[in-house]
């Protein structure tokens, strides 16, 4: 048996050349059937070996009664069968030389004593044979690069856009179908629900993602940590290479109790976690909205060189809350240089202050898009400005084309990080604008405060990188 | 001259039988033209009198060179002409007997000394003649009942749904086109941007809305208060009848400076405002997202009788953050009665705890919708439960019909307040579900934490009402 620390490479889980699927192959409702269907639908091009004692084929593919019937080597397995059957399946896989098993089945340790007994058997098999296990009690993982996924449910109707954000969690909520606000979802590289963590834990996953060239940002939801020291070492490895954002709910006593009941684990001391997260240089997230929204700034934009923000609005009242949020996020409100103030005043007398309220000039300008572009470019050119949160109003369809054109033109004029808030009345228009701006590498948020918070997170990571804060 | 306190009825602003429009009648770009177009588009059925020395007609309607040419009485006026022309226009209106003038034009006190001089003239005319003024520097107001609005811009392409939430602000952001997330916007009764408040101020508006039978919830964004005592009296009048939610940004020193620069007013001491808001029994909002989202719980649902919340999720990890949020919002996590725990256990062994994680049972149930309905109904039937935050997964179109059917059936089974979070992958499906559930009086939020926060706000108001907290 290899030591735990040497076994951190999870590539067979995410990048298997071949996979065995254990689960009912009954057409329609069978979970094994669902997995095969989803693998094909997501374009997984590796070999798929359905395994079932009751069926000889599924979706036109041969099914096997055991993996040992398969002549070729098999790298990974996915299991969704009743708990009493799982240990012998994993044994069978180990004998066959399978490297990585994801156990989707529920009703193990989280369900009580009997399930706990089966889970303990899994732990022993993993220790003895060296086979690695993710789960049980998980929706498992998703790799956007090769379309490999372990989710058997029919909820998966649509491929999530491929990107560079890795989402890890200790809940099935972060399944591949669960990103809220649908098409506005952050493009992902990998997703992984660790489930009951009978073998592979958060430290293993962090080590893998630290090395993963497809992943530029790691976002992790944890309820408990199995080995504090290993976790901190792995987290530091990630932070040295890419930002690590951590959501750990259960701050309140009642929340801690809910954790205990959900993942059959002790929540541990909130203060200990908070200190550890800070010490490794990770950025702590406060809620699920931040979990989904914050990473985009890192996915698309360069890091800011300082903390001085420019805020551009179309209504002064919004600017004030953005200022409050900026201060609370560790940003400072940039003071424009005299030359910037002069250029802005030339455009419109009352434009020289930060936040910049473009409302008055845009409502009277003959060419509001040119004005908006010039103001944004001038502000970001200022040596006293490190980043900007920008509001764009796209109230109706006809505004889309000129604003997209402005964004295209702006892309060549600015190099500092920006975060956008695009608002208006028609959801269809906003969705299309969201797509258009993110296609241009401009992260887009649901409100200006969240855009500002994201820039604050980018500044924090930038400081951690440069001063080892 | 009547005393300020006697002049608080704003009905001529919101419900005029006739209106004069002052502004350029040039087709297309003219601001007066835009107002007439918008009034017609929004279905305002009162008399419209365009006034301009340069045009004799607009959109087939006769234009007048002064209001004095009009034989009939005129109740209201909207003005968007250059500042130097505005005082004489208001004088003209006063002579004609117009009761209420909304001045949309900018560049008054907020722009500097010269503008301040014109604004001072407006103050004097109002004092001398008794004519009331909203603005200047405002997009003015909107009344969903009669389609009356003062916004001249073409951004207004679509009617906001009529509802019972009044939105007031000191920024044009809260114009009728500015509700973010478009079609998901909260249905409104009235909207009003107070602008520079040269005459009508927040206390006048609160008094009007306290009496307004179309308004069930008052939401106000303020940057400064002109007369603290009057404001508190008016706010208390509102709170005695309906919930009052207040957003006052500018908590940070830098935010306070931004307020000063935006509305030419002193921001005042944050602590003073915070205490005053608490003393009158208003609920303080923390950001613009809450400004738009919180009111819906009051718009649609009864008040909770206590603070004990049930949380229903489809994934345990989400429940934990919801618990944290509930505790931070003053809620307590309900302990189910033995009989509820028994019925839940009968449905599924691990269902008896709060938060209720429906994920495991729904993934194996033959009729997940019936199970979900029964669990929701059982939980809300429990005498130890006062309200519930409910997660619904609507991942794809085919799930919509059965879930809508479930909501229809649930409506007859529950009477306590609930807040929903509906999630999934397709925005079009989520939007449709949002519409469907709100049509059924079920407020729907962008995430579970916000749904929980909304219930927390409802509990706070419920306590204020019952104990005069």
Short mmCIF file of N, CA, C and O in Angstrom, two decimals, chain B residues 149-249:
data_model
loop_
_atom_site.label_atom_id
_atom_site.label_comp_id
_atom_site.label_asym_id
_atom_site.label_seq_id
_atom_site.Cartn_x
_atom_site.Cartn_y
_atom_site.Cartn_z
N UNK B 149 -46.98 58.87 -16.05
CA UNK B 149 -45.54 58.87 -15.75
C UNK B 149 -44.91 60.14 -16.28
O UNK B 149 -45.49 60.81 -17.14
N UNK B 150 -43.76 60.49 -15.74
CA UNK B 150 -43.11 61.74 -16.13
C UNK B 150 -41.78 61.50 -16.83
O UNK B 150 -41.02 62.43 -17.03
N UNK B 151 -41.50 60.27 -17.16
CA UNK B 151 -40.22 59.92 -17.77
C UNK B 151 -40.27 60.16 -19.27
O UNK B 151 -41.08 59.58 -19.97
N UNK B 152 -39.37 61.00 -19.78
CA UNK B 152 -39.42 61.35 -21.21
C UNK B 152 -38.59 60.44 -22.10
O UNK B 152 -38.65 60.55 -23.32
N UNK B 153 -37.80 59.56 -21.51
CA UNK B 153 -36.82 58.83 -22.31
C UNK B 153 -37.43 57.64 -23.04
O UNK B 153 -38.40 57.05 -22.60
N UNK B 154 -36.78 57.29 -24.13
CA UNK B 154 -37.29 56.20 -24.95
C UNK B 154 -36.98 54.84 -24.32
O UNK B 154 -37.44 53.80 -24.78
N UNK B 155 -36.21 54.85 -23.23
CA UNK B 155 -35.88 53.60 -22.55
C UNK B 155 -37.12 52.85 -22.09
O UNK B 155 -37.08 51.68 -21.82
N UNK B 156 -38.21 53.58 -22.01
CA UNK B 156 -39.42 52.96 -21.50
C UNK B 156 -40.12 52.22 -22.64
O UNK B 156 -40.83 52.80 -23.43
N UNK B 157 -39.91 50.91 -22.70
CA UNK B 157 -40.47 50.17 -23.82
C UNK B 157 -41.60 49.27 -23.36
O UNK B 157 -42.28 48.69 -24.16
N UNK B 158 -41.74 49.14 -22.10
CA UNK B 158 -42.61 48.08 -21.61
C UNK B 158 -43.20 48.51 -20.29
O UNK B 158 -42.51 49.08 -19.46
N UNK B 159 -44.43 48.20 -20.11
CA UNK B 159 -45.07 48.53 -18.85
C UNK B 159 -44.59 47.61 -17.74
O UNK B 159 -44.57 46.39 -17.93
N UNK B 160 -44.24 48.17 -16.62
CA UNK B 160 -43.94 47.34 -15.46
C UNK B 160 -45.26 46.77 -14.94
O UNK B 160 -46.28 47.46 -14.94
N UNK B 161 -45.23 45.53 -14.48
CA UNK B 161 -46.47 44.93 -14.00
C UNK B 161 -47.02 45.70 -12.81
O UNK B 161 -46.28 46.13 -11.94
N UNK B 162 -48.32 45.83 -12.76
CA UNK B 162 -48.97 46.53 -11.66
C UNK B 162 -48.98 45.63 -10.43
O UNK B 162 -49.34 44.45 -10.51
N UNK B 163 -48.57 46.19 -9.32
CA UNK B 163 -48.57 45.42 -8.09
C UNK B 163 -48.84 46.34 -6.93
O UNK B 163 -49.50 47.38 -7.09
N UNK B 164 -48.34 46.01 -5.75
CA UNK B 164 -48.65 46.82 -4.57
C UNK B 164 -47.42 47.34 -3.83
O UNK B 164 -47.51 47.72 -2.69
N UNK B 165 -46.27 47.35 -4.53
CA UNK B 165 -45.05 47.85 -3.90
C UNK B 165 -44.75 49.26 -4.41
O UNK B 165 -44.69 49.48 -5.62
N UNK B 166 -44.59 50.21 -3.49
CA UNK B 166 -44.20 51.56 -3.89
C UNK B 166 -42.69 51.72 -3.70
O UNK B 166 -42.17 51.43 -2.63
N UNK B 167 -42.02 52.14 -4.75
CA UNK B 167 -40.58 52.36 -4.71
C UNK B 167 -40.29 53.86 -4.75
O UNK B 167 -40.66 54.54 -5.69
N UNK B 168 -39.63 54.38 -3.72
CA UNK B 168 -39.25 55.79 -3.74
C UNK B 168 -37.74 55.89 -3.63
O UNK B 168 -37.11 55.05 -3.01
N UNK B 169 -37.20 56.93 -4.20
CA UNK B 169 -35.74 57.03 -4.20
C UNK B 169 -35.28 58.45 -4.35
O UNK B 169 -36.05 59.36 -4.66
N UNK B 170 -33.98 58.58 -4.19
CA UNK B 170 -33.33 59.85 -4.43
C UNK B 170 -32.32 59.64 -5.55
O UNK B 170 -31.23 60.16 -5.51
N UNK B 171 -32.70 58.85 -6.51
CA UNK B 171 -31.84 58.62 -7.66
C UNK B 171 -32.67 58.18 -8.85
O UNK B 171 -33.68 57.49 -8.70
N UNK B 172 -32.22 58.58 -10.02
CA UNK B 172 -32.90 58.22 -11.26
C UNK B 172 -32.79 56.73 -11.57
O UNK B 172 -33.50 56.21 -12.42
N UNK B 173 -31.88 56.05 -10.85
CA UNK B 173 -31.75 54.60 -11.05
C UNK B 173 -33.10 53.93 -10.88
O UNK B 173 -33.44 52.99 -11.60
N UNK B 174 -33.84 54.41 -9.88
CA UNK B 174 -35.15 53.84 -9.66
C UNK B 174 -36.17 54.49 -10.59
O UNK B 174 -37.18 55.01 -10.18
N UNK B 175 -35.82 54.53 -11.84
CA UNK B 175 -36.77 55.00 -12.84
C UNK B 175 -37.63 53.83 -13.21
O UNK B 175 -37.43 52.71 -12.71
N UNK B 176 -38.54 54.04 -14.10
CA UNK B 176 -39.43 52.91 -14.38
C UNK B 176 -38.79 51.90 -15.30
O UNK B 176 -39.32 50.84 -15.55
N UNK B 177 -37.60 52.22 -15.79
CA UNK B 177 -36.96 51.28 -16.70
C UNK B 177 -35.81 50.58 -16.02
O UNK B 177 -35.11 49.80 -16.62
N UNK B 178 -35.61 50.86 -14.77
CA UNK B 178 -34.35 50.46 -14.17
C UNK B 178 -34.42 49.23 -13.28
O UNK B 178 -33.44 48.84 -12.71
N UNK B 179 -35.56 48.63 -13.15
CA UNK B 179 -35.58 47.45 -12.30
C UNK B 179 -34.70 46.37 -12.92
O UNK B 179 -34.93 45.97 -14.05
N UNK B 180 -33.72 45.93 -12.20
CA UNK B 180 -32.81 44.97 -12.80
C UNK B 180 -33.50 43.63 -12.98
O UNK B 180 -34.55 43.36 -12.40
N UNK B 181 -32.90 42.79 -13.79
CA UNK B 181 -33.46 41.48 -14.10
C UNK B 181 -34.84 41.56 -14.71
O UNK B 181 -35.64 40.65 -14.60
N UNK B 182 -35.06 42.68 -15.37
CA UNK B 182 -36.18 42.83 -16.27
C UNK B 182 -37.48 42.20 -15.86
O UNK B 182 -38.14 42.62 -14.91
N UNK B 183 -37.87 41.17 -16.60
CA UNK B 183 -39.20 40.60 -16.42
C UNK B 183 -39.40 40.02 -15.03
O UNK B 183 -40.52 39.72 -14.63
N UNK B 184 -38.31 39.84 -14.29
CA UNK B 184 -38.44 39.34 -12.93
C UNK B 184 -38.76 40.47 -11.95
O UNK B 184 -38.80 40.25 -10.75
N UNK B 185 -38.93 41.67 -12.49
CA UNK B 185 -39.13 42.84 -11.64
C UNK B 185 -40.34 42.67 -10.72
O UNK B 185 -41.33 42.03 -11.07
N UNK B 186 -40.24 43.26 -9.56
CA UNK B 186 -41.33 43.27 -8.60
C UNK B 186 -42.46 44.17 -9.11
O UNK B 186 -42.21 45.31 -9.46
N UNK B 187 -43.68 43.69 -9.14
CA UNK B 187 -44.80 44.53 -9.59
C UNK B 187 -44.99 45.74 -8.67
O UNK B 187 -44.91 45.60 -7.45
N UNK B 188 -45.21 46.88 -9.24
CA UNK B 188 -45.24 48.13 -8.46
C UNK B 188 -46.61 48.81 -8.48
O UNK B 188 -47.39 48.64 -9.40
N UNK B 189 -46.84 49.60 -7.44
CA UNK B 189 -48.02 50.48 -7.41
C UNK B 189 -47.60 51.87 -7.88
O UNK B 189 -48.17 52.42 -8.82
N UNK B 190 -46.60 52.43 -7.24
CA UNK B 190 -46.09 53.76 -7.58
C UNK B 190 -44.57 53.74 -7.55
O UNK B 190 -43.98 52.96 -6.79
N UNK B 191 -43.97 54.60 -8.34
CA UNK B 191 -42.53 54.83 -8.21
C UNK B 191 -42.31 56.33 -8.18
O UNK B 191 -43.02 57.08 -8.85
N UNK B 192 -41.28 56.76 -7.42
CA UNK B 192 -41.02 58.19 -7.38
C UNK B 192 -39.57 58.47 -7.05
O UNK B 192 -39.05 58.00 -6.04
N UNK B 193 -38.91 59.22 -7.92
CA UNK B 193 -37.57 59.72 -7.66
C UNK B 193 -37.75 61.16 -7.19
O UNK B 193 -38.33 61.98 -7.90
N UNK B 194 -37.28 61.48 -5.98
CA UNK B 194 -37.52 62.81 -5.42
C UNK B 194 -36.55 63.87 -5.94
O UNK B 194 -36.77 65.06 -5.75
N UNK B 195 -35.46 63.44 -6.55
CA UNK B 195 -34.52 64.41 -7.12
C UNK B 195 -33.98 65.36 -6.06
O UNK B 195 -33.69 64.93 -4.93
N UNK B 196 -33.88 66.64 -6.41
CA UNK B 196 -33.25 67.61 -5.49
C UNK B 196 -34.14 68.03 -4.33
O UNK B 196 -33.70 68.80 -3.47
N UNK B 197 -35.38 67.60 -4.32
CA UNK B 197 -36.29 67.88 -3.20
C UNK B 197 -36.39 69.36 -2.85
O UNK B 197 -36.26 69.74 -1.68
N UNK B 198 -36.61 70.22 -3.86
CA UNK B 198 -36.71 71.65 -3.56
C UNK B 198 -38.00 71.94 -2.82
O UNK B 198 -38.10 72.93 -2.11
N UNK B 199 -38.99 71.06 -2.95
CA UNK B 199 -40.25 71.27 -2.23
C UNK B 199 -40.73 69.96 -1.62
O UNK B 199 -40.53 69.72 -0.43
N UNK B 200 -41.31 69.09 -2.43
CA UNK B 200 -41.80 67.80 -1.90
C UNK B 200 -40.61 66.99 -1.40
O UNK B 200 -39.60 66.85 -2.11
N UNK B 201 -40.73 66.49 -0.20
CA UNK B 201 -39.62 65.69 0.33
C UNK B 201 -40.11 64.33 0.77
O UNK B 201 -41.27 63.96 0.58
N UNK B 202 -39.21 63.55 1.38
CA UNK B 202 -39.50 62.17 1.73
C UNK B 202 -40.67 62.06 2.72
O UNK B 202 -41.45 61.10 2.67
N UNK B 203 -40.84 63.05 3.59
CA UNK B 203 -41.94 62.99 4.56
C UNK B 203 -43.29 63.14 3.85
O UNK B 203 -44.25 62.42 4.14
N UNK B 204 -43.35 64.07 2.89
CA UNK B 204 -44.58 64.22 2.11
C UNK B 204 -44.94 62.92 1.41
O UNK B 204 -46.09 62.48 1.42
N UNK B 205 -43.91 62.31 0.80
CA UNK B 205 -44.15 61.09 0.03
C UNK B 205 -44.61 59.96 0.95
O UNK B 205 -45.53 59.21 0.62
N UNK B 206 -43.98 59.85 2.11
CA UNK B 206 -44.37 58.80 3.06
C UNK B 206 -45.82 59.00 3.50
O UNK B 206 -46.59 58.04 3.58
N UNK B 207 -46.20 60.24 3.77
CA UNK B 207 -47.58 60.48 4.18
C UNK B 207 -48.57 60.08 3.09
O UNK B 207 -49.61 59.48 3.36
N UNK B 208 -48.23 60.42 1.84
CA UNK B 208 -49.11 60.05 0.74
C UNK B 208 -49.23 58.53 0.61
O UNK B 208 -50.31 57.99 0.47
N UNK B 209 -48.07 57.85 0.70
CA UNK B 209 -48.08 56.40 0.50
C UNK B 209 -48.70 55.66 1.68
O UNK B 209 -49.28 54.58 1.51
N UNK B 210 -48.62 56.24 2.87
CA UNK B 210 -49.29 55.64 4.02
C UNK B 210 -50.79 55.53 3.74
O UNK B 210 -51.44 54.54 4.07
N UNK B 211 -51.33 56.55 3.08
CA UNK B 211 -52.78 56.59 2.80
C UNK B 211 -53.16 55.86 1.52
O UNK B 211 -54.34 55.60 1.28
N UNK B 212 -52.18 55.58 0.66
CA UNK B 212 -52.49 55.06 -0.67
C UNK B 212 -52.98 53.61 -0.59
O UNK B 212 -52.23 52.70 -0.23
N UNK B 213 -54.23 53.40 -0.98
CA UNK B 213 -54.80 52.06 -0.84
C UNK B 213 -54.20 51.08 -1.85
O UNK B 213 -54.32 49.87 -1.71
N UNK B 214 -53.56 51.58 -2.88
CA UNK B 214 -52.95 50.69 -3.87
C UNK B 214 -51.60 50.14 -3.40
O UNK B 214 -51.04 49.25 -4.02
N UNK B 215 -51.07 50.73 -2.33
CA UNK B 215 -49.72 50.38 -1.88
C UNK B 215 -49.76 49.57 -0.59
O UNK B 215 -50.34 50.01 0.40
N UNK B 216 -49.13 48.41 -0.63
CA UNK B 216 -49.11 47.54 0.54
C UNK B 216 -47.74 47.54 1.23
O UNK B 216 -47.62 47.16 2.39
N UNK B 217 -46.72 47.91 0.50
CA UNK B 217 -45.35 47.95 1.03
C UNK B 217 -44.68 49.22 0.50
O UNK B 217 -44.80 49.51 -0.69
N UNK B 218 -43.96 49.93 1.38
CA UNK B 218 -43.24 51.12 0.93
C UNK B 218 -41.73 50.86 1.04
O UNK B 218 -41.24 50.47 2.10
N UNK B 219 -41.04 51.05 -0.07
CA UNK B 219 -39.59 50.84 -0.10
C UNK B 219 -38.95 52.16 -0.47
O UNK B 219 -39.33 52.77 -1.47
N UNK B 220 -38.01 52.63 0.34
CA UNK B 220 -37.47 53.96 0.12
C UNK B 220 -35.95 53.95 0.15
O UNK B 220 -35.34 53.40 1.06
N UNK B 221 -35.37 54.58 -0.87
CA UNK B 221 -33.93 54.85 -0.87
C UNK B 221 -33.76 56.32 -0.52
O UNK B 221 -34.36 57.18 -1.16
N UNK B 222 -33.01 56.62 0.54
CA UNK B 222 -32.76 58.03 0.88
C UNK B 222 -31.27 58.27 1.03
O UNK B 222 -30.53 57.40 1.46
N UNK B 223 -30.86 59.46 0.65
CA UNK B 223 -29.47 59.84 0.90
C UNK B 223 -29.41 60.82 2.05
O UNK B 223 -28.51 60.78 2.87
N UNK B 224 -30.39 61.71 2.12
CA UNK B 224 -30.45 62.63 3.26
C UNK B 224 -31.92 62.87 3.59
O UNK B 224 -32.81 62.60 2.79
N UNK B 225 -32.15 63.37 4.78
CA UNK B 225 -33.51 63.69 5.21
C UNK B 225 -33.54 65.19 5.52
O UNK B 225 -32.64 65.70 6.18
N UNK B 226 -34.54 65.87 4.98
CA UNK B 226 -34.55 67.32 5.13
C UNK B 226 -34.98 67.78 6.52
O UNK B 226 -34.46 68.72 7.08
N UNK B 227 -35.96 67.05 7.08
CA UNK B 227 -36.51 67.46 8.38
C UNK B 227 -36.71 66.19 9.19
O UNK B 227 -37.68 65.46 8.98
N UNK B 228 -35.79 65.92 10.09
CA UNK B 228 -35.76 64.65 10.81
C UNK B 228 -37.05 64.37 11.56
O UNK B 228 -37.57 63.25 11.52
N UNK B 229 -37.61 65.38 12.21
CA UNK B 229 -38.80 65.16 13.01
C UNK B 229 -40.00 64.79 12.13
O UNK B 229 -40.71 63.82 12.39
N UNK B 230 -40.20 65.59 11.07
CA UNK B 230 -41.31 65.29 10.15
C UNK B 230 -41.15 63.91 9.53
O UNK B 230 -42.11 63.17 9.37
N UNK B 231 -39.92 63.59 9.19
CA UNK B 231 -39.65 62.29 8.58
C UNK B 231 -40.05 61.17 9.53
O UNK B 231 -40.72 60.21 9.14
N UNK B 232 -39.69 61.31 10.81
CA UNK B 232 -39.98 60.24 11.76
C UNK B 232 -41.49 60.10 12.00
O UNK B 232 -42.01 58.99 12.10
N UNK B 233 -42.17 61.23 12.05
CA UNK B 233 -43.63 61.17 12.23
C UNK B 233 -44.27 60.46 11.04
O UNK B 233 -45.11 59.56 11.20
N UNK B 234 -43.86 60.84 9.84
CA UNK B 234 -44.44 60.24 8.64
C UNK B 234 -44.09 58.75 8.55
O UNK B 234 -44.94 57.92 8.20
N UNK B 235 -42.84 58.42 8.87
CA UNK B 235 -42.41 57.02 8.81
C UNK B 235 -43.24 56.18 9.78
O UNK B 235 -43.68 55.08 9.44
N UNK B 236 -43.47 56.71 10.97
CA UNK B 236 -44.29 55.97 11.95
C UNK B 236 -45.71 55.76 11.43
O UNK B 236 -46.32 54.72 11.67
N UNK B 237 -46.24 56.77 10.72
CA UNK B 237 -47.59 56.64 10.14
C UNK B 237 -47.60 55.49 9.14
O UNK B 237 -48.57 54.72 9.08
N UNK B 238 -46.56 55.39 8.33
CA UNK B 238 -46.51 54.28 7.37
C UNK B 238 -46.46 52.95 8.12
O UNK B 238 -47.26 52.05 7.87
N UNK B 239 -45.51 52.85 9.08
CA UNK B 239 -45.27 51.58 9.75
C UNK B 239 -46.51 51.07 10.48
O UNK B 239 -46.74 49.87 10.58
N UNK B 240 -47.33 52.00 10.96
CA UNK B 240 -48.56 51.59 11.64
C UNK B 240 -49.52 50.88 10.68
O UNK B 240 -50.37 50.11 11.10
N UNK B 241 -49.36 51.14 9.38
CA UNK B 241 -50.29 50.57 8.40
C UNK B 241 -49.67 49.52 7.49
O UNK B 241 -50.35 48.62 7.00
N UNK B 242 -48.40 49.70 7.15
CA UNK B 242 -47.76 48.78 6.19
C UNK B 242 -46.26 48.80 6.42
O UNK B 242 -45.73 49.74 7.00
N UNK B 243 -45.57 47.77 5.95
CA UNK B 243 -44.12 47.73 6.16
C UNK B 243 -43.40 48.84 5.41
O UNK B 243 -43.79 49.18 4.28
N UNK B 244 -42.36 49.37 6.03
CA UNK B 244 -41.51 50.39 5.42
C UNK B 244 -40.08 49.87 5.41
O UNK B 244 -39.53 49.55 6.47
N UNK B 245 -39.51 49.76 4.22
CA UNK B 245 -38.15 49.24 4.06
C UNK B 245 -37.27 50.38 3.57
O UNK B 245 -37.63 51.05 2.59
N UNK B 246 -36.16 50.60 4.23
CA UNK B 246 -35.33 51.76 3.89
C UNK B 246 -33.90 51.36 3.55
O UNK B 246 -33.24 50.66 4.30
N UNK B 247 -33.45 51.83 2.39
CA UNK B 247 -32.05 51.68 2.00
C UNK B 247 -31.39 53.05 2.13
O UNK B 247 -31.83 54.01 1.51
N UNK B 248 -30.39 53.15 2.99
CA UNK B 248 -29.63 54.40 3.03
C UNK B 248 -28.14 54.08 2.89
O UNK B 248 -27.48 53.74 3.87
N UNK B 249 -27.61 54.16 1.68
CA UNK B 249 -26.18 53.93 1.50
C UNK B 249 -25.40 55.12 2.05
O UNK B 249 -25.99 56.11 2.49
#
